[in-house]
Tab-separated table of C-alpha atoms in Angstrom:
chain	number	residue	atom	x	y	z
J	1	MET	CA	42.036	7.849	13.634
J	2	SER	CA	40.496	10.664	16.203
J	3	PHE	CA	38.885	8.536	18.566
J	4	ARG	CA	37.218	5.243	19.513
J	5	ILE	CA	33.518	4.671	19.615
J	6	LEU	CA	31.855	1.871	21.256
J	7	ILE	CA	28.277	1.267	20.060
J	8	VAL	CA	26.162	-0.973	22.267
J	9	THR	CA	22.551	-2.353	21.285
J	10	THR	CA	20.575	-5.670	22.167
J	11	VAL	CA	20.024	-6.865	18.694
J	12	SER	CA	22.330	-6.760	16.044
J	13	GLU	CA	20.409	-5.894	13.148
J	14	PHE	CA	19.808	-2.546	14.865
J	15	LEU	CA	22.795	-0.710	13.846
J	16	TRP	CA	22.240	-1.808	10.120
J	17	GLN	CA	18.305	-0.504	10.489
J	18	PHE	CA	18.815	2.604	12.224
J	19	GLU	CA	22.138	3.893	12.713
J	20	GLN	CA	23.677	3.713	9.191
J	21	ASP	CA	23.678	7.623	8.599
J	22	ASN	CA	25.350	8.055	12.115
J	23	ILE	CA	27.869	5.579	11.117
J	24	ARG	CA	28.828	7.622	7.811
J	25	ILE	CA	28.911	10.719	10.325
J	26	LEU	CA	31.656	8.820	12.641
J	27	GLN	CA	33.640	7.499	9.351
J	28	GLN	CA	33.877	11.184	8.317
J	29	MET	CA	35.097	12.238	11.614
J	30	GLY	CA	37.588	9.448	11.401
J	31	ALA	CA	36.363	7.522	14.311
J	32	GLU	CA	37.460	3.486	14.930
J	33	ILE	CA	33.670	2.289	15.392
J	34	HIS	CA	32.950	-0.775	17.614
J	35	TYR	CA	29.747	-2.550	17.995
J	36	ALA	CA	28.929	-4.847	20.522
J	37	SER	CA	25.132	-6.470	20.469
J	38	ASN	CA	23.705	-10.136	20.398
J	39	PHE	CA	24.193	-11.408	16.972
J	40	GLU	CA	22.402	-14.791	17.518
J	41	ALA	CA	18.999	-15.319	15.525
J	42	PRO	CA	18.316	-11.776	14.236
J	43	ASP	CA	14.882	-10.775	13.092
J	44	PHE	CA	16.165	-10.232	9.670
J	45	ALA	CA	18.926	-10.555	7.371
J	46	ILE	CA	21.602	-7.425	7.534
J	47	GLY	CA	23.186	-6.399	4.387
J	48	GLU	CA	25.681	-8.850	3.391
J	49	ASN	CA	29.226	-8.026	4.696
J	50	TYR	CA	27.862	-4.713	5.996
J	51	PHE	CA	30.291	-4.687	9.270
J	52	GLU	CA	33.477	-6.034	7.261
J	53	LYS	CA	32.568	-3.248	4.193
J	54	ASN	CA	32.343	-0.280	6.678
J	55	GLY	CA	35.144	-1.380	9.072
J	56	ILE	CA	33.055	-1.809	12.098
J	57	ILE	CA	34.848	-3.973	14.604
J	58	THR	CA	32.112	-6.727	16.209
J	59	HIS	CA	31.838	-7.860	19.547
J	60	PRO	CA	29.434	-10.339	20.083
J	61	LEU	CA	27.637	-10.279	23.571
J	62	PRO	CA	25.098	-12.417	25.589
J	63	ILE	CA	22.935	-9.229	26.141
J	64	CYS	CA	19.039	-9.988	26.275
J	65	ARG	CA	15.974	-7.723	25.575
J	66	SER	CA	14.663	-8.570	28.925
J	67	PRO	CA	16.106	-6.976	31.817
J	68	TRP	CA	15.250	-9.914	34.001
J	69	ARG	CA	17.668	-12.422	32.358
J	70	LEU	CA	20.094	-11.605	35.078
J	71	ARG	CA	22.759	-14.120	34.346
J	72	GLU	CA	22.985	-13.210	30.628
J	73	ASN	CA	23.085	-9.390	31.204
J	74	ALA	CA	25.524	-9.817	34.191
J	75	ARG	CA	27.869	-11.416	31.689
J	76	ALA	CA	27.694	-8.736	28.973
J	77	LEU	CA	28.081	-6.055	31.716
J	78	LYS	CA	31.543	-7.554	32.632
J	79	MET	CA	32.468	-8.202	29.072
J	80	LEU	CA	31.504	-4.279	28.063
J	81	ALA	CA	33.663	-3.159	31.289
J	82	GLU	CA	36.566	-4.880	29.561
J	83	LEU	CA	36.042	-3.897	26.276
J	84	ILE	CA	36.164	-0.035	27.304
J	85	GLU	CA	39.573	-1.089	28.774
J	86	THR	CA	41.218	-3.303	26.195
J	87	CYS	CA	40.107	-1.191	23.245
J	88	GLY	CA	40.694	2.152	24.492
J	89	ILE	CA	37.205	3.403	24.207
J	90	ASP	CA	36.619	6.949	24.544
J	91	VAL	CA	33.064	7.178	23.661
J	92	ILE	CA	30.161	4.921	24.329
J	93	HIS	CA	27.051	5.374	22.086
J	94	CYS	CA	24.151	3.036	23.455
J	95	HIS	CA	20.682	2.319	22.464
J	96	THR	CA	17.502	0.184	23.349
J	97	PRO	CA	16.657	-0.112	27.024
J	98	VAL	CA	18.709	-3.054	28.467
J	99	GLY	CA	21.769	-1.656	26.060
J	100	ALA	CA	21.308	1.889	27.512
J	101	LEU	CA	21.243	0.037	31.065
J	102	LEU	CA	24.292	-2.044	30.444
J	103	GLY	CA	26.238	0.639	28.349
J	104	ARG	CA	26.019	3.232	31.204
J	105	LEU	CA	27.032	1.020	33.873
J	106	ALA	CA	30.065	-0.198	31.896
J	107	GLY	CA	30.842	3.343	31.576
J	108	ARG	CA	30.630	4.209	35.370
J	109	LEU	CA	32.588	0.797	36.202
J	110	ALA	CA	35.173	1.111	33.779
J	111	LYS	CA	38.503	2.698	34.956
J	112	ARG	CA	39.029	4.375	31.688
J	113	ARG	CA	37.204	7.714	31.487
J	114	VAL	CA	34.511	7.624	28.938
J	115	LYS	CA	31.679	10.027	27.277
J	116	VAL	CA	28.180	8.348	27.448
J	117	ILE	CA	25.690	8.947	24.950
J	118	TYR	CA	22.556	7.389	25.138
J	119	THR	CA	19.759	7.518	22.498
J	120	ALA	CA	16.204	6.902	24.018
J	121	HIS	CA	14.210	5.586	20.954
J	122	GLY	CA	11.070	6.450	23.265
J	123	PHE	CA	10.947	5.750	26.997
J	124	HIS	CA	9.076	2.949	28.147
J	125	PHE	CA	7.193	5.397	30.784
J	126	TYR	CA	4.772	7.710	29.242
J	127	GLN	CA	1.319	9.268	29.490
J	128	GLY	CA	-0.951	6.123	29.699
J	129	ALA	CA	1.509	3.580	30.248
J	130	PRO	CA	1.137	1.055	33.044
J	131	ALA	CA	1.883	2.001	36.457
J	132	LYS	CA	4.605	-0.825	36.634
J	133	ASN	CA	6.613	0.944	33.606
J	134	TRP	CA	6.711	3.966	36.096
J	135	LEU	CA	7.650	2.236	38.985
J	136	LEU	CA	10.437	0.352	36.974
J	137	TYR	CA	11.507	2.515	33.869
J	138	TYR	CA	11.340	6.068	35.256
J	139	GLN	CA	13.198	5.354	38.423
J	140	ALA	CA	15.770	3.312	36.321
J	141	GLU	CA	16.104	6.070	33.689
J	142	ARG	CA	16.434	8.644	36.403
J	143	PHE	CA	19.353	6.947	38.327
J	144	LEU	CA	21.239	6.006	35.114
J	145	ALA	CA	20.847	9.620	33.909
J	146	ARG	CA	23.620	10.713	36.306
J	147	PHE	CA	26.002	8.508	34.321
J	148	THR	CA	24.999	9.817	31.039
J	149	ASP	CA	26.884	12.908	29.489
J	150	THR	CA	24.307	13.402	26.106
J	151	LEU	CA	20.779	12.006	26.513
J	152	VAL	CA	19.286	12.147	22.833
J	153	THR	CA	15.473	12.083	22.606
J	154	ILE	CA	13.400	12.169	19.884
J	155	ASN	CA	9.768	13.830	20.987
J	156	GLU	CA	8.929	16.180	22.845
J	157	GLU	CA	7.329	14.538	25.569
J	158	ASP	CA	10.221	12.431	26.553
J	159	THR	CA	12.612	15.443	26.212
J	160	ARG	CA	10.551	17.167	28.724
J	161	ALA	CA	10.595	13.922	31.247
J	162	ALA	CA	14.542	14.000	30.444
J	163	GLY	CA	14.634	17.630	31.354
J	164	ARG	CA	13.683	16.580	34.879
J	165	PHE	CA	16.461	14.240	35.309
J	166	ARG	CA	19.947	15.118	36.969
J	167	MET	CA	22.574	14.279	34.619
J	168	LYS	CA	26.316	13.600	34.601
J	169	LYS	CA	28.108	16.738	35.354
J	170	GLY	CA	28.119	19.120	32.308
J	171	GLY	CA	25.749	16.675	30.621
J	172	GLY	CA	22.493	17.817	28.720
J	173	VAL	CA	19.831	16.779	26.674
J	174	ARG	CA	19.396	17.003	22.916
J	175	GLN	CA	16.486	16.219	20.704
J	176	ILE	CA	16.714	14.894	17.308
J	177	PRO	CA	13.789	14.228	14.989
J	178	GLY	CA	13.760	10.519	14.743
J	179	VAL	CA	16.709	8.727	13.252
J	180	GLY	CA	16.225	10.808	10.076
J	181	LEU	CA	13.889	10.152	6.843
J	182	ASP	CA	15.677	9.635	3.905
J	183	LEU	CA	14.146	11.733	1.272
J	184	LYS	CA	16.256	10.809	-1.687
J	185	ARG	CA	14.796	7.301	-1.181
J	186	TYR	CA	11.166	8.095	-0.084
J	187	GLY	CA	9.292	10.210	-2.424
J	188	PHE	CA	6.301	10.590	-4.611
J	189	ARG	CA	6.952	8.517	-7.592
J	190	PRO	CA	3.454	8.219	-9.677
J	191	HIS	CA	4.968	6.003	-12.906
J	192	MET	CA	6.185	3.333	-10.199
J	193	ARG	CA	2.439	2.607	-8.903
J	194	ARG	CA	1.765	-0.033	-11.427
J	195	GLU	CA	4.978	-1.834	-10.701
J	196	ALA	CA	4.174	-1.787	-7.022
J	197	ARG	CA	0.656	-2.762	-7.325
J	198	ARG	CA	2.094	-5.822	-9.523
J	199	ARG	CA	4.440	-6.902	-6.978
J	200	LEU	CA	1.897	-6.756	-4.227
J	201	GLY	CA	-0.670	-8.729	-6.358
J	202	LEU	CA	-3.511	-5.919	-5.906
J	203	GLY	CA	-6.331	-6.050	-9.015
J	204	GLU	CA	-8.134	-3.409	-10.696
J	205	GLY	CA	-9.842	-0.780	-8.305
J	206	GLN	CA	-8.598	-3.251	-5.152
J	207	LEU	CA	-7.780	-1.208	-1.827
J	208	GLY	CA	-4.462	-1.578	-0.624
J	209	LEU	CA	-3.610	-1.303	2.718
J	210	LEU	CA	-0.273	-1.625	4.386
J	211	THR	CA	1.581	-1.514	7.879
J	212	ALA	CA	5.251	-2.032	8.100
J	213	ALA	CA	6.378	-2.716	11.925
J	214	ARG	CA	7.736	-5.441	14.059
J	215	LEU	CA	5.531	-8.041	14.739
J	216	ASP	CA	4.962	-7.646	18.271
J	217	GLN	CA	2.318	-6.825	20.685
J	218	ASP	CA	2.763	-3.049	21.274
J	219	LYS	CA	2.468	-2.673	17.341
J	220	ASN	CA	-1.053	-3.418	17.731
J	221	TYR	CA	-1.916	-5.387	14.780
J	222	GLN	CA	-4.587	-7.108	16.204
J	223	THR	CA	-6.881	-3.933	16.557
J	224	VAL	CA	-6.576	-3.303	12.903
J	225	LEU	CA	-7.336	-6.637	12.162
J	226	ASP	CA	-10.575	-6.459	14.403
J	227	ALA	CA	-11.456	-3.307	12.315
J	228	LEU	CA	-10.881	-5.110	8.936
J	229	ALA	CA	-13.504	-7.714	10.070
J	230	GLN	CA	-16.044	-4.921	10.347
J	231	LEU	CA	-15.336	-4.122	6.578
J	232	ASP	CA	-16.501	-7.339	5.046
J	233	ASP	CA	-18.213	-5.146	2.399
J	234	LEU	CA	-14.911	-3.669	1.002
J	235	ASP	CA	-12.777	-5.201	-1.644
J	236	PHE	CA	-9.320	-4.849	0.158
J	237	GLN	CA	-5.930	-6.583	0.797
J	238	TYR	CA	-3.982	-5.585	3.842
J	239	PHE	CA	-0.141	-6.521	3.644
J	240	ILE	CA	2.086	-6.664	6.685
J	241	CYS	CA	5.648	-5.933	6.354
J	242	GLY	CA	7.855	-7.209	9.436
J	243	GLU	CA	9.083	-10.151	11.503
J	244	GLY	CA	9.021	-10.936	14.777
J	245	PRO	CA	7.769	-13.257	17.722
J	246	TYR	CA	4.053	-12.551	17.415
J	247	ARG	CA	3.280	-13.771	13.966
J	248	GLN	CA	1.745	-16.920	15.004
J	249	VAL	CA	-0.728	-14.852	17.307
J	250	LEU	CA	-1.715	-12.823	14.656
J	251	GLU	CA	-2.170	-15.732	12.155
J	252	ALA	CA	-4.675	-17.368	14.508
J	253	GLN	CA	-6.554	-14.168	14.821
J	254	ILE	CA	-6.676	-13.918	11.049
J	255	LYS	CA	-8.151	-17.424	11.034
J	256	ARG	CA	-10.604	-16.520	13.447
J	257	LEU	CA	-12.071	-13.609	11.866
J	258	LYS	CA	-11.880	-15.440	8.517
J	259	LEU	CA	-9.642	-12.707	6.938
J	260	GLN	CA	-7.358	-15.635	5.076
J	261	GLY	CA	-6.572	-14.124	1.517
J	262	ARG	CA	-7.415	-10.791	2.796
J	263	VAL	CA	-4.163	-10.247	5.028
J	264	ARG	CA	-0.825	-11.142	3.678
J	265	PHE	CA	2.516	-11.109	5.529
J	266	LEU	CA	5.443	-9.914	3.465
J	267	GLY	CA	8.411	-10.511	6.002
J	268	TYR	CA	10.641	-7.755	6.169
J	269	ARG	CA	11.356	-5.941	2.715
J	270	LYS	CA	13.903	-3.781	1.315
J	271	ASP	CA	11.572	-2.175	-1.347
J	272	LEU	CA	9.163	-0.396	0.779
J	273	GLU	CA	10.022	2.733	-1.191
J	274	VAL	CA	8.441	0.896	-4.372
J	275	LEU	CA	5.361	-0.765	-2.471
J	276	LEU	CA	4.212	2.279	-0.752
J	277	GLN	CA	3.720	3.639	-4.016
J	278	GLY	CA	1.117	1.169	-5.259
J	279	ILE	CA	-0.928	1.171	-1.782
J	280	ASP	CA	-4.099	3.176	-0.778
J	281	ILE	CA	-3.827	3.731	2.820
J	282	PHE	CA	-0.679	3.011	5.359
J	283	LEU	CA	-1.707	2.111	8.817
J	284	PHE	CA	-0.060	2.423	11.757
J	285	PRO	CA	-1.835	1.036	15.028
J	286	SER	CA	0.981	1.157	17.251
J	287	VAL	CA	0.096	1.985	20.769
J	288	ARG	CA	3.894	3.031	22.012
J	289	GLU	CA	5.987	4.853	19.599
J	290	GLY	CA	9.016	7.185	20.414
J	291	LEU	CA	8.409	8.629	16.996
J	292	GLY	CA	7.775	6.126	14.174
J	293	MET	CA	9.855	6.454	10.952
J	294	ALA	CA	7.507	3.992	8.980
J	295	PRO	CA	4.506	6.487	8.885
J	296	LEU	CA	6.820	9.608	7.597
J	297	GLU	CA	8.213	7.190	4.946
J	298	ALA	CA	4.474	6.648	4.143
J	299	MET	CA	3.898	10.407	4.042
J	300	ALA	CA	6.919	10.984	2.177
J	301	CYS	CA	5.339	8.984	-0.813
J	302	ARG	CA	2.148	10.806	-0.377
J	303	ARG	CA	0.226	8.030	1.235
J	304	PRO	CA	-2.396	8.928	3.981
J	305	VAL	CA	-1.762	7.881	7.261
J	306	ILE	CA	-4.434	6.371	9.861
J	307	GLY	CA	-2.094	6.071	13.263
J	308	ALA	CA	-2.740	5.345	16.760
J	309	ASP	CA	-2.819	8.345	19.212
J	310	ASN	CA	0.481	8.489	20.921
J	311	ARG	CA	3.209	10.810	21.635
J	312	GLY	CA	4.986	9.356	18.841
J	313	THR	CA	2.491	9.951	15.990
J	314	ARG	CA	1.722	13.556	17.587
J	315	GLU	CA	4.619	14.744	16.593
J	316	TYR	CA	3.781	14.594	12.903
J	317	LEU	CA	0.022	13.714	12.444
J	318	ARG	CA	-2.798	16.424	12.847
J	319	HIS	CA	-6.019	14.572	12.743
J	320	GLY	CA	-7.841	15.894	9.486
J	321	GLU	CA	-5.166	17.878	8.394
J	322	ASN	CA	-2.352	15.396	7.232
J	323	GLY	CA	-3.877	12.181	8.407
J	324	LEU	CA	-6.340	10.705	10.795
J	325	LEU	CA	-5.465	9.681	14.392
J	326	CYS	CA	-7.403	6.839	16.341
J	327	ALA	CA	-7.522	5.794	19.977
J	328	GLY	CA	-5.260	3.088	19.995
J	329	LYS	CA	-7.164	-0.054	21.141
J	330	ASP	CA	-10.624	1.103	19.134
J	331	SER	CA	-11.377	-1.242	16.412
J	332	GLU	CA	-14.570	0.465	15.372
J	333	GLU	CA	-12.850	3.898	15.255
J	334	PHE	CA	-10.210	2.501	13.030
J	335	ALA	CA	-13.086	0.853	11.064
J	336	ARG	CA	-14.788	4.272	10.384
J	337	ALA	CA	-11.441	5.760	9.655
J	338	ILE	CA	-10.396	3.176	6.782
J	339	ARG	CA	-14.184	3.182	5.359
J	340	LEU	CA	-13.879	7.113	5.227
J	341	LEU	CA	-10.664	7.133	3.223
J	342	ALA	CA	-11.729	4.307	1.390
J	343	GLU	CA	-14.769	5.881	-0.049
J	344	ASP	CA	-13.211	9.527	-0.624
J	345	ALA	CA	-10.416	9.566	-3.058
J	346	GLY	CA	-10.326	12.981	-2.797
J	347	LEU	CA	-9.690	13.531	0.825
J	348	ARG	CA	-6.919	10.535	0.411
J	349	GLN	CA	-5.054	12.771	-2.058
J	350	ARG	CA	-5.412	16.068	0.247
J	351	LEU	CA	-3.979	14.132	3.139
J	352	GLY	CA	-1.205	12.817	1.270
J	353	GLU	CA	-0.301	15.889	-0.357
J	354	ARG	CA	-0.386	17.857	3.138
J	355	GLY	CA	1.272	14.936	4.755
J	356	ALA	CA	4.309	14.811	2.041
J	357	ALA	CA	4.765	18.707	2.636
J	358	ASP	CA	5.179	18.085	6.546
J	359	VAL	CA	8.022	15.784	6.117
J	360	PHE	CA	11.040	17.731	5.408
J	361	ARG	CA	11.963	18.660	9.336
J	362	PHE	CA	12.448	15.030	9.880
J	363	SER	CA	15.118	14.758	7.096
J	364	VAL	CA	18.285	12.766	7.691
J	365	HIS	CA	20.260	15.856	7.112
J	366	ARG	CA	18.659	17.746	10.100
J	367	THR	CA	19.076	14.788	12.206
J	368	GLY	CA	22.481	14.529	10.800
J	369	GLU	CA	23.631	17.907	11.912
J	370	ILE	CA	22.567	17.392	15.483
J	371	MET	CA	24.276	14.096	15.811
J	372	ARG	CA	27.610	15.484	14.417
J	373	GLN	CA	27.772	18.111	17.183
J	374	VAL	CA	26.739	15.320	19.670
J	375	TYR	CA	29.711	13.298	18.674
J	376	GLN	CA	32.042	16.558	18.480
J	377	GLU	CA	31.165	17.245	22.120
J	378	ALA	CA	31.693	14.121	23.010
J	379	ARG	CA	35.158	13.048	21.362
J	380	PRO	CA	38.430	13.554	23.246
J	381	LEU	CA	40.444	16.629	22.919
J	382	PRO	CA	43.710	16.373	20.705
J	383	VAL	CA	46.647	16.020	23.032
J	384	GLU	CA	48.103	19.367	22.347
J	385	ARG	CA	44.997	21.064	23.429
J	386	ARG	CA	44.339	19.069	26.365
J	387	GLU	CA	48.097	19.505	27.468
J	388	GLY	CA	47.607	23.283	26.755
J	389	LEU	CA	44.715	23.326	29.291
J	390	LEU	CA	46.208	21.432	31.849
J	391	LEU	CA	48.864	23.695	31.703
J	392	MET	CA	46.597	26.796	31.887
J	393	ARG	CA	45.027	25.113	35.116
J	394	GLU	CA	48.384	24.457	36.645
J	395	GLU	CA	49.381	28.320	36.186
J	396	LYS	CA	45.740	29.488	37.574
J	397	GLU	CA	46.172	27.241	40.493
J	398	ASN	CA	50.120	28.558	41.173
J	399	GLY	CA	48.679	32.440	40.730
J	400	HIS	CA	50.758	32.647	37.491
J	401	GLU	CA	48.002	34.038	35.335
J	402	GLN	CA	49.025	36.056	32.173
J	403	VAL	CA	48.646	39.372	33.138
J	404	CYS	CA	46.461	40.772	30.402
J	405	GLU	CA	47.745	42.886	27.799
J	406	ASN	CA	46.146	46.477	28.613
J	407	GLN	CA	47.549	46.024	32.330
J	408	CYS	CA	51.269	45.052	30.658
J	409	ASP	CA	50.994	48.196	28.597
J	410	TYR	CA	49.999	50.457	31.365
J	411	GLU	CA	53.100	49.053	33.585
J	412	CYS	CA	55.810	49.568	30.611
J	413	VAL	CA	55.014	53.368	30.683
């Protein structure tokens, strides 16, 4: 065992959904992996016995997504600081806004010296964000940066913002191309199209539209539904893959717009790489994204993407070249884009082919190379090397630096 790392998030499924490749890297490095999160009421079922099979030591926390749940989050902070001491943690890697807040504060409060890594999956302050986001989240991130050894970002806008923060002494900012696109899983497989359309229940010639994202307000499903209500003459089926607290709101909107039977909730799916083969257009209306892996997965399968124009989608979508970008809240613009692709199969094919050629720079291999370096830099030095560096420092302080070889030779002549 080379070092002990504590991963901190607000929801337990986060690690299984986004961090499996980092877990493999840490296992290869011989790390003892601890995971602290809220394990109550996950949005979807995690792979059976995932934590046990991978030797991950779990620590349930009363941590909450909302920073205003002060009592629960204060308890979680105290528990994290104690975990660092009792488990002999060397490195903390925190994710999600509240996970990053408590993880970094715990690293600061703990008596044991630890390195702190924070992956920002999209700052809550960004160009066009509400003023309250800048007043709260920007100030919080700027303050907490001084307790951070490595701040990992996933888009250019966030990288520039992080570059203005005052980091912990010796700390720095690293950018990764998202959590990593699995090109072995996601790719163009035309032989699977018939099976995929059968699973979806799509009829011959029927237009298949799909979005895969958590059901919350920021994902902006409501704009797509308003757009679809303007396309009554098109024969389409819209599939929503995901779970979350916004489902009842969306169901009420679907009923109000008389879209029942044309919009279907599929829940959280583990066969997305198959379903993407059967659709015709991938819709991604989210208004706040750090990057957004689902559109990249669709692009890898040569599906044309219509996305909301934001800092995340701008990392990989170029309007009219490899996809289409719409103003986030403009349902009429989304309706025009959907109609354009629905009526032009040639354009769908061209955008899909170009998109598939552009996704390689977001591969899990490229992300893994950077994260391996981040972990290497954060892991504690071996005892022998630490002792050697300490001895060198003591010798330098006592004025006993070793005389260089050419000077020694000169004196011996």
